[in-house]
């Protein structure tokens, strides 16, 4: 959303588009390219002609990152200002939205299995938004003369059920099934927010710890998937970073700033578009991914200034209630593939993301 747009509507929702490069397999099969990005004009063009049928559409976003955009470029242009807000004591949320295989996890977590961090604590080039945000937070806090604490939680939402990705217990089929029976409950905290009872809060003291936590979370996710026949494309993951900063005012009084950053790797968008597209199956689609559908409605209601924001209709939007709307910044990173075989899903992702503007 442009500045002008932001002022007119008074809502801070930014929508970005990222198109990944061709995969090796797409390159080998000479997959035709149907998506073209222009980072400067912030436009994405989708075009295809077969058998006299033409598709030619252009979408404009707040920012566009084509296949050659690096992790660092996206972070610096889109995320740095948001993390600065969080450090000032506000709650912000960043979503990755798109078809499975288009780079949501790559964008949010990145690929840094071996690389961890360099000798001077610098990040590997493949590091995504989460490690970069944690590094920006510690770089800023360590340079300030204030007491602070940084806590993170990492959870998964599958079928409207919450699983803790950081809980330390042994992973076995028995313990998982046990857990599956007693999912972590979501409760009102009496202050307008919600809390997940029993969710592990990990205190982080330096940026380098983040890779261990991410790895622990993803390992648990993978094991749960195999043991319980889950489909990872249907689950959302929510990584939240809460910062408390205790500052002294010039008058010698104590000031506590509390900010929260939510980083959400959403379920594959094909989970709503495909089942939701067929008439009469909307109900089933809702059951498949209530949170993904409700998120779209909540963002629409915020952008359109509707009186009623349906936060309560899904767990994801209940969890994020204190970080969506009001004095918060929201950023949606929509991810697409450049290749022809994804065309239908690409168009539906572009439409969804464009509606959120
Ligand atoms: P999703 O989480 O949306 O299902 P992934 O993040 O797992 O998709 O990405 C699918 C594959 O594409 C991964 O192998 C990932 O490394 C690769 N990939 C995605 N985006 C990019 C990118 N911008 N640059 C390079 N590789 C990418
Ligand atoms: Mg993923």
Tab-separated table of C-alpha atoms and ligand atoms in Angstrom:
chain	number	residue	atom	x	y	z
A	1	UNK	CA	0.000	0.000	0.000
A	2	UNK	CA	1.439	3.357	-0.957
A	3	UNK	CA	1.929	6.144	1.563
A	4	UNK	CA	-1.024	7.984	0.129
A	5	UNK	CA	-3.164	4.920	0.441
A	6	UNK	CA	-1.983	4.372	3.998
A	7	UNK	CA	-2.951	7.870	5.034
A	8	UNK	CA	-6.326	7.657	3.350
A	9	UNK	CA	-7.209	4.422	5.009
A	10	UNK	CA	-5.190	4.654	8.162
A	11	UNK	CA	-4.298	0.976	8.045
A	12	UNK	CA	-0.790	-0.340	8.023
A	13	UNK	CA	-0.982	-3.369	5.798
A	14	UNK	CA	1.843	-3.780	3.323
A	15	UNK	CA	1.609	-6.428	0.621
A	16	UNK	CA	4.765	-7.653	-1.099
A	17	UNK	CA	5.233	-10.156	-3.847
A	18	UNK	CA	8.178	-12.482	-4.162
A	19	UNK	CA	8.732	-14.751	-7.149
A	20	UNK	CA	11.250	-17.547	-6.623
A	21	UNK	CA	13.755	-18.633	-9.297
A	22	UNK	CA	13.114	-21.712	-11.435
A	23	UNK	CA	13.935	-24.924	-9.618
A	24	UNK	CA	16.488	-27.310	-11.136
A	25	UNK	CA	13.670	-29.568	-12.212
A	26	UNK	CA	11.776	-26.746	-13.900
A	27	UNK	CA	14.979	-25.751	-15.673
A	28	UNK	CA	15.624	-29.325	-16.838
A	29	UNK	CA	12.110	-29.636	-18.224
A	30	UNK	CA	12.366	-26.226	-19.922
A	31	UNK	CA	9.221	-25.067	-18.126
A	32	UNK	CA	7.898	-21.922	-19.819
A	33	UNK	CA	7.981	-18.775	-17.713
A	34	UNK	CA	4.638	-17.067	-17.215
A	35	UNK	CA	5.480	-14.566	-14.477
A	36	UNK	CA	7.613	-11.457	-15.035
A	37	UNK	CA	8.542	-9.115	-12.201
A	38	UNK	CA	9.481	-5.488	-12.419
A	39	UNK	CA	10.964	-4.547	-9.062
A	40	UNK	CA	11.122	-0.854	-10.009
A	41	UNK	CA	7.552	-0.322	-11.167
A	42	UNK	CA	6.433	-2.826	-8.483
A	43	UNK	CA	4.490	-4.748	-11.100
A	44	UNK	CA	4.022	-8.429	-11.717
A	45	UNK	CA	2.831	-9.552	-15.132
A	46	UNK	CA	1.313	-12.955	-15.798
A	47	UNK	CA	0.983	-13.914	-19.424
A	48	UNK	CA	0.340	-17.039	-21.394
A	49	UNK	CA	-1.126	-17.880	-24.776
A	50	UNK	CA	-2.094	-21.349	-25.796
A	51	UNK	CA	-4.463	-22.382	-28.528
A	52	UNK	CA	-5.786	-18.899	-29.111
A	53	UNK	CA	-6.470	-18.385	-25.394
A	54	UNK	CA	-4.587	-15.482	-23.852
A	55	UNK	CA	-4.011	-14.588	-20.263
A	56	UNK	CA	-2.485	-11.191	-19.705
A	57	UNK	CA	-2.735	-9.624	-16.292
A	58	UNK	CA	-0.690	-7.080	-14.382
A	59	UNK	CA	-0.758	-6.596	-10.601
A	60	UNK	CA	0.894	-3.809	-8.610
A	61	UNK	CA	2.142	-4.346	-5.053
A	62	UNK	CA	3.854	-2.234	-2.413
A	63	UNK	CA	7.083	-3.990	-3.268
A	64	UNK	CA	8.033	-6.676	-5.751
A	65	UNK	CA	10.993	-9.031	-5.386
A	66	UNK	CA	11.872	-10.931	-8.543
A	67	UNK	CA	13.815	-14.215	-8.746
A	68	UNK	CA	17.186	-12.521	-8.338
A	69	UNK	CA	16.273	-10.689	-5.109
A	70	UNK	CA	18.439	-11.874	-2.229
A	71	UNK	CA	17.284	-12.637	1.305
A	72	UNK	CA	19.179	-9.560	2.444
A	73	UNK	CA	17.399	-7.300	-0.083
A	74	UNK	CA	13.973	-8.403	1.010
A	75	UNK	CA	14.885	-8.067	4.665
A	76	UNK	CA	16.393	-4.616	4.420
A	77	UNK	CA	13.661	-3.172	2.253
A	78	UNK	CA	10.660	-4.738	3.897
A	79	UNK	CA	11.410	-5.981	7.396
A	80	UNK	CA	13.958	-3.620	8.976
A	81	UNK	CA	11.379	-0.807	9.487
A	82	UNK	CA	8.934	-3.273	11.034
A	83	UNK	CA	11.496	-4.556	13.548
A	84	UNK	CA	12.275	-0.930	14.443
A	85	UNK	CA	8.593	-0.495	15.344
A	86	UNK	CA	8.737	-3.603	17.528
A	87	UNK	CA	11.803	-2.180	19.302
A	88	UNK	CA	9.740	0.952	19.976
A	89	UNK	CA	7.160	-1.175	21.780
A	90	UNK	CA	4.611	-2.074	19.121
A	91	UNK	CA	3.209	-5.409	17.954
A	92	UNK	CA	3.737	-6.360	14.326
A	93	UNK	CA	3.046	-9.390	12.153
A	94	UNK	CA	4.643	-10.725	8.984
A	95	UNK	CA	2.919	-13.469	6.990
A	96	UNK	CA	4.220	-15.643	4.203
A	97	UNK	CA	1.311	-16.616	1.964
A	98	UNK	CA	1.433	-18.772	-1.153
A	99	UNK	CA	1.229	-22.149	-2.839
A	100	UNK	CA	3.307	-24.976	-1.358
A	101	UNK	CA	6.776	-24.979	-2.911
A	102	UNK	CA	6.940	-21.274	-3.730
A	103	UNK	CA	9.300	-20.192	-0.944
A	104	UNK	CA	7.344	-19.374	2.216
A	105	UNK	CA	9.676	-21.284	4.508
A	106	UNK	CA	12.717	-20.178	2.512
A	107	UNK	CA	11.619	-16.572	3.032
A	108	UNK	CA	10.782	-16.884	6.730
A	109	UNK	CA	13.484	-19.276	7.957
A	110	UNK	CA	15.873	-19.583	5.050
A	111	UNK	CA	18.348	-22.336	4.528
A	112	UNK	CA	21.170	-22.245	6.985
A	113	UNK	CA	21.471	-25.796	8.241
A	114	UNK	CA	25.220	-26.068	7.947
A	115	UNK	CA	26.201	-22.434	7.721
A	116	UNK	CA	24.847	-21.351	11.173
A	117	UNK	CA	26.632	-18.053	11.615
A	118	UNK	CA	30.010	-16.767	10.563
A	119	UNK	CA	33.039	-15.941	12.732
A	120	UNK	CA	31.897	-12.397	13.484
A	121	UNK	CA	28.336	-13.478	14.085
A	122	UNK	CA	27.317	-12.452	10.576
A	123	UNK	CA	24.518	-14.413	8.996
A	124	UNK	CA	24.775	-16.840	6.097
A	125	UNK	CA	23.387	-15.283	2.878
A	126	UNK	CA	20.564	-17.840	2.849
A	127	UNK	CA	19.263	-16.813	6.281
A	128	UNK	CA	15.622	-15.755	6.166
A	129	UNK	CA	13.499	-13.225	8.022
A	130	UNK	CA	13.475	-14.954	11.445
A	131	UNK	CA	17.258	-15.136	12.054
A	132	UNK	CA	17.755	-11.687	10.538
A	133	UNK	CA	15.083	-10.167	12.772
A	134	UNK	CA	16.620	-11.748	15.856
A	135	UNK	CA	20.022	-10.406	14.848
A	136	UNK	CA	18.670	-6.896	14.281
A	137	UNK	CA	16.999	-7.018	17.688
A	138	UNK	CA	20.175	-8.069	19.517
A	139	UNK	CA	22.403	-5.684	17.541
A	140	UNK	CA	20.130	-2.817	18.569
A	141	UNK	CA	19.642	-3.850	22.193
A	142	UNK	CA	23.318	-4.609	22.802
A	143	UNK	CA	24.177	-1.119	21.626
A	144	UNK	CA	21.787	0.478	24.104
A	145	UNK	CA	22.240	1.158	27.730
A	146	UNK	CA	19.075	-0.544	28.921
A	147	UNK	CA	17.996	-3.746	30.570
A	148	UNK	CA	16.089	-6.043	28.272
A	149	UNK	CA	14.753	-9.535	27.793
A	150	UNK	CA	13.926	-11.422	24.622
A	151	UNK	CA	11.572	-14.390	24.677
A	152	UNK	CA	10.423	-16.582	21.842
A	153	UNK	CA	7.658	-19.093	21.298
A	154	UNK	CA	7.212	-21.376	18.301
A	155	UNK	CA	3.956	-23.183	17.690
A	156	UNK	CA	2.152	-25.053	14.985
A	157	UNK	CA	-1.519	-24.832	14.163
A	158	UNK	CA	-2.966	-27.854	12.386
A	159	UNK	CA	-6.691	-28.377	12.036
A	160	UNK	CA	-7.299	-25.627	14.604
A	161	UNK	CA	-5.148	-27.456	17.145
A	162	UNK	CA	-2.048	-25.977	18.720
A	163	UNK	CA	1.208	-27.894	19.151
A	164	UNK	CA	4.259	-26.461	20.885
A	165	UNK	CA	7.296	-26.772	18.628
A	166	UNK	CA	9.730	-25.917	21.428
A	167	UNK	CA	8.433	-28.208	24.152
A	168	UNK	CA	11.425	-30.263	25.234
A	169	UNK	CA	9.844	-33.654	25.881
A	170	UNK	CA	10.833	-36.845	24.088
A	171	UNK	CA	9.249	-37.282	20.725
A	172	UNK	CA	7.615	-40.646	20.328
A	173	UNK	CA	4.387	-41.773	18.786
A	174	UNK	CA	2.884	-42.347	22.212
A	175	UNK	CA	3.773	-38.947	23.586
A	176	UNK	CA	2.595	-37.276	20.411
A	177	UNK	CA	-0.726	-39.040	20.448
A	178	UNK	CA	-1.038	-38.175	24.099
A	179	UNK	CA	-0.369	-34.562	23.193
A	180	UNK	CA	-2.754	-34.711	20.302
A	181	UNK	CA	-5.491	-35.595	22.798
A	182	UNK	CA	-4.728	-32.704	25.100
A	183	UNK	CA	-3.933	-29.889	22.766
A	184	UNK	CA	-2.729	-26.667	24.300
A	185	UNK	CA	-5.784	-24.562	25.122
A	186	UNK	CA	-6.169	-20.961	24.037
A	187	UNK	CA	-7.540	-18.708	26.761
A	188	UNK	CA	-8.424	-15.057	27.189
A	189	UNK	CA	-5.843	-13.337	29.380
A	190	UNK	CA	-8.311	-10.787	30.759
A	191	UNK	CA	-6.343	-7.922	29.205
A	192	UNK	CA	-7.800	-8.170	25.734
A	193	UNK	CA	-5.224	-10.692	24.580
A	194	UNK	CA	-5.008	-14.449	24.617
A	195	UNK	CA	-2.534	-16.902	25.969
A	196	UNK	CA	-1.751	-20.476	25.145
A	197	UNK	CA	-1.644	-22.415	28.372
A	198	UNK	CA	1.468	-24.518	28.766
A	199	UNK	CA	3.326	-23.011	25.806
A	200	UNK	CA	7.092	-23.082	26.282
A	201	UNK	CA	8.656	-19.608	26.384
A	202	UNK	CA	12.354	-19.701	25.619
A	203	UNK	CA	14.583	-16.873	26.834
A	204	UNK	CA	17.125	-16.024	24.163
A	205	UNK	CA	20.316	-14.203	25.099
A	206	UNK	CA	22.079	-13.908	21.776
A	207	UNK	CA	21.253	-14.080	18.091
A	208	UNK	CA	23.297	-17.230	17.558
A	209	UNK	CA	20.866	-19.301	19.655
A	210	UNK	CA	18.162	-18.822	17.098
A	211	UNK	CA	19.402	-21.503	14.710
A	212	UNK	CA	19.284	-24.152	17.414
A	213	UNK	CA	15.707	-23.175	18.254
A	214	UNK	CA	14.605	-23.150	14.630
A	215	UNK	CA	16.214	-26.522	14.047
A	216	UNK	CA	14.554	-27.948	17.174
A	217	UNK	CA	11.167	-26.662	16.014
A	218	UNK	CA	11.505	-27.955	12.480
A	219	UNK	CA	12.760	-31.342	13.662
A	220	UNK	CA	9.737	-31.695	15.882
A	221	UNK	CA	7.467	-30.653	13.060
A	222	UNK	CA	8.979	-33.230	10.720
A	223	UNK	CA	8.703	-36.062	13.256
A	224	UNK	CA	5.109	-35.195	14.071
A	225	UNK	CA	4.310	-35.152	10.384
A	226	UNK	CA	5.640	-38.619	9.740
A	227	UNK	CA	4.242	-40.181	12.875
A	228	UNK	CA	0.794	-38.680	12.639
A	229	UNK	CA	0.447	-38.540	8.865
A	230	UNK	CA	0.060	-34.818	8.932
A	231	UNK	CA	0.501	-32.823	5.790
A	232	UNK	CA	2.876	-29.978	6.452
A	233	UNK	CA	1.302	-27.972	3.657
A	234	UNK	CA	-1.834	-27.754	5.803
A	235	UNK	CA	-0.259	-26.398	8.940
A	236	UNK	CA	0.662	-22.869	9.958
A	237	UNK	CA	3.685	-22.098	12.072
A	238	UNK	CA	3.894	-19.046	14.294
A	239	UNK	CA	7.214	-17.833	15.648
A	240	UNK	CA	6.766	-14.964	18.125
A	241	UNK	CA	9.470	-12.782	19.614
A	242	UNK	CA	8.562	-10.673	22.651
A	243	UNK	CA	10.909	-7.920	23.796
A	244	UNK	CA	10.817	-6.089	27.116
A	245	UNK	CA	13.058	-3.049	27.440
A	246	UNK	CA	13.493	-1.234	30.734
A	247	UNK	CA	14.634	2.324	30.180
A	248	UNK	CA	15.281	5.183	32.545
A	249	UNK	CA	13.700	8.502	31.592
A	250	UNK	CA	15.764	11.706	32.035
A	251	UNK	CA	13.685	12.269	35.194
A	252	UNK	CA	14.991	9.001	36.551
A	253	UNK	CA	11.738	7.120	36.180
A	254	UNK	CA	11.480	3.631	34.809
A	255	UNK	CA	9.833	3.073	31.480
A	256	UNK	CA	9.032	-0.407	30.209
A	257	UNK	CA	8.536	-0.928	26.517
A	258	UNK	CA	7.072	-4.202	25.337
A	259	UNK	CA	6.925	-5.139	21.671
A	260	UNK	CA	6.055	-8.343	19.871
A	261	UNK	CA	6.935	-9.617	16.428
A	262	UNK	CA	4.897	-12.476	14.952
A	263	UNK	CA	6.357	-14.373	12.021
A	264	UNK	CA	3.841	-16.645	10.366
A	265	UNK	CA	4.549	-19.327	7.779
A	266	UNK	CA	1.010	-20.012	6.557
A	267	UNK	CA	-0.477	-23.234	5.247
A	268	UNK	CA	-0.203	-23.665	1.470
A	269	UNK	CA	-2.741	-21.406	-0.207
A	270	UNK	CA	-3.858	-24.280	-2.481
A	271	UNK	CA	-5.677	-25.549	0.609
A	272	UNK	CA	-8.284	-22.852	0.239
A	273	UNK	CA	-8.242	-21.961	-3.387
A	274	UNK	CA	-8.787	-25.444	-4.742
A	275	UNK	CA	-11.420	-26.702	-2.362
A	276	UNK	CA	-12.931	-23.272	-1.887
A	277	UNK	CA	-13.384	-22.735	-5.596
A	278	UNK	CA	-15.930	-25.478	-6.046
A	279	UNK	CA	-19.465	-24.329	-5.310
A	280	UNK	CA	-21.031	-25.880	-2.279
A	281	UNK	CA	-17.743	-27.028	-0.860
A	282	UNK	CA	-16.999	-23.830	0.976
A	283	UNK	CA	-17.993	-25.477	4.204
A	284	UNK	CA	-15.499	-28.260	3.766
A	285	UNK	CA	-12.853	-25.761	2.779
A	286	UNK	CA	-13.588	-23.937	6.006
A	287	UNK	CA	-12.994	-27.113	7.951
A	288	UNK	CA	-9.774	-27.780	6.069
A	289	UNK	CA	-8.391	-24.422	6.811
A	290	UNK	CA	-10.554	-22.188	8.879
A	291	UNK	CA	-7.593	-20.095	9.966
A	292	UNK	CA	-6.470	-19.304	6.422
A	293	UNK	CA	-9.974	-18.281	5.365
A	294	UNK	CA	-10.592	-16.220	8.483
A	295	UNK	CA	-7.269	-14.440	8.134
A	296	UNK	CA	-8.341	-13.236	4.684
A	297	UNK	CA	-11.615	-11.939	6.124
A	298	UNK	CA	-9.912	-10.229	9.067
A	299	UNK	CA	-7.419	-8.454	6.827
A	300	UNK	CA	-10.198	-7.431	4.460
A	301	UNK	CA	-12.264	-6.078	7.335
A	302	UNK	CA	-9.258	-4.104	8.630
A	303	UNK	CA	-8.398	-2.667	5.229
A	304	UNK	CA	-12.046	-1.850	4.444
A	305	UNK	CA	-12.644	-0.400	7.927
A	306	UNK	CA	-15.564	-2.653	8.620
A	307	UNK	CA	-17.024	-2.352	12.094
A	308	UNK	CA	-16.834	-6.027	12.909
A	309	UNK	CA	-13.472	-7.767	12.650
A	310	UNK	CA	-14.044	-11.537	12.858
A	311	UNK	CA	-10.963	-12.313	14.987
A	312	UNK	CA	-12.847	-14.867	17.019
A	313	UNK	CA	-13.621	-17.116	14.060
A	314	UNK	CA	-10.276	-18.948	14.020
A	315	UNK	CA	-7.419	-19.825	16.338
A	316	UNK	CA	-4.829	-18.054	14.199
A	317	UNK	CA	-6.671	-14.743	14.247
A	318	UNK	CA	-7.393	-15.096	17.974
A	319	UNK	CA	-3.690	-15.665	18.583
A	320	UNK	CA	-2.766	-12.593	16.553
A	321	UNK	CA	-5.548	-10.343	17.726
A	322	UNK	CA	-3.293	-7.976	19.682
A	323	UNK	CA	-0.984	-7.691	16.687
A	324	UNK	CA	-3.410	-7.046	13.832
A	325	UNK	CA	-5.162	-3.708	13.448
A	326	UNK	CA	-4.849	-0.638	15.642
A	327	UNK	CA	-1.326	0.674	16.105
A	328	UNK	CA	0.416	-2.268	14.470
A	329	UNK	CA	2.138	-2.950	11.188
A	330	UNK	CA	1.202	-5.979	9.118
A	331	UNK	CA	3.153	-7.266	6.172
A	332	UNK	CA	2.038	-10.007	3.815
A	333	UNK	CA	4.703	-11.583	1.666
A	334	UNK	CA	2.944	-13.437	-1.145
A	335	UNK	CA	5.135	-16.037	-2.824
A	336	UNK	CA	4.754	-17.443	-6.341
A	337	UNK	CA	6.579	-19.666	-8.823
A	338	UNK	CA	7.530	-18.331	-12.268
A	339	UNK	CA	6.564	-21.563	-14.049
A	340	UNK	CA	3.575	-22.373	-16.191
A	341	UNK	CA	2.507	-25.452	-14.240
A	342	UNK	CA	1.682	-23.236	-11.241
A	343	UNK	CA	-0.260	-20.673	-13.285
A	344	UNK	CA	-3.660	-21.260	-11.770
A	345	UNK	CA	-2.422	-21.081	-8.176
A	346	UNK	CA	-0.226	-18.085	-9.003
A	347	UNK	CA	-3.252	-16.147	-10.235
A	348	UNK	CA	-5.241	-17.026	-7.156
A	349	UNK	CA	-2.355	-16.000	-4.864
A	350	UNK	CA	-2.026	-12.688	-6.716
A	351	UNK	CA	-5.766	-12.082	-6.445
A	352	UNK	CA	-5.832	-12.902	-2.719
A	353	UNK	CA	-2.802	-10.727	-1.983
A	354	UNK	CA	-4.083	-7.902	-4.101
A	355	UNK	CA	-7.404	-7.899	-2.260
A	356	UNK	CA	-5.535	-7.396	1.012
A	357	UNK	CA	-4.159	-4.068	-0.189
B	1	LIG	P1	7.077	-23.488	0.805
B	1	LIG	O1	7.497	-23.293	2.229
B	1	LIG	O2	6.275	-22.331	0.253
B	1	LIG	O3	6.387	-24.790	0.570
B	1	LIG	P2	9.909	-23.691	0.343
B	1	LIG	O4	10.360	-22.505	1.113
B	1	LIG	O5	10.089	-25.005	0.980
B	1	LIG	O6	8.389	-23.529	-0.115
B	1	LIG	O7	10.632	-23.620	-1.065
B	1	LIG	C1	10.597	-24.691	-2.003
B	1	LIG	C2	11.986	-24.848	-2.634
B	1	LIG	O8	12.334	-23.698	-3.389
B	1	LIG	C3	13.074	-25.003	-1.589
B	1	LIG	O9	13.999	-25.940	-2.055
B	1	LIG	C4	13.706	-23.634	-1.512
B	1	LIG	O10	15.046	-23.695	-1.158
B	1	LIG	C5	13.545	-23.108	-2.928
B	1	LIG	N1	13.369	-21.641	-2.951
B	1	LIG	C6	12.251	-20.987	-2.603
B	1	LIG	N2	12.397	-19.664	-2.765
B	1	LIG	C7	13.649	-19.465	-3.207
B	1	LIG	C8	14.408	-18.295	-3.551
B	1	LIG	N3	13.879	-17.068	-3.488
B	1	LIG	N4	15.672	-18.480	-3.974
B	1	LIG	C9	16.204	-19.718	-4.059
B	1	LIG	N5	15.542	-20.844	-3.749
B	1	LIG	C10	14.279	-20.738	-3.326
B	2	LIG	MG1	7.132	-24.530	3.885
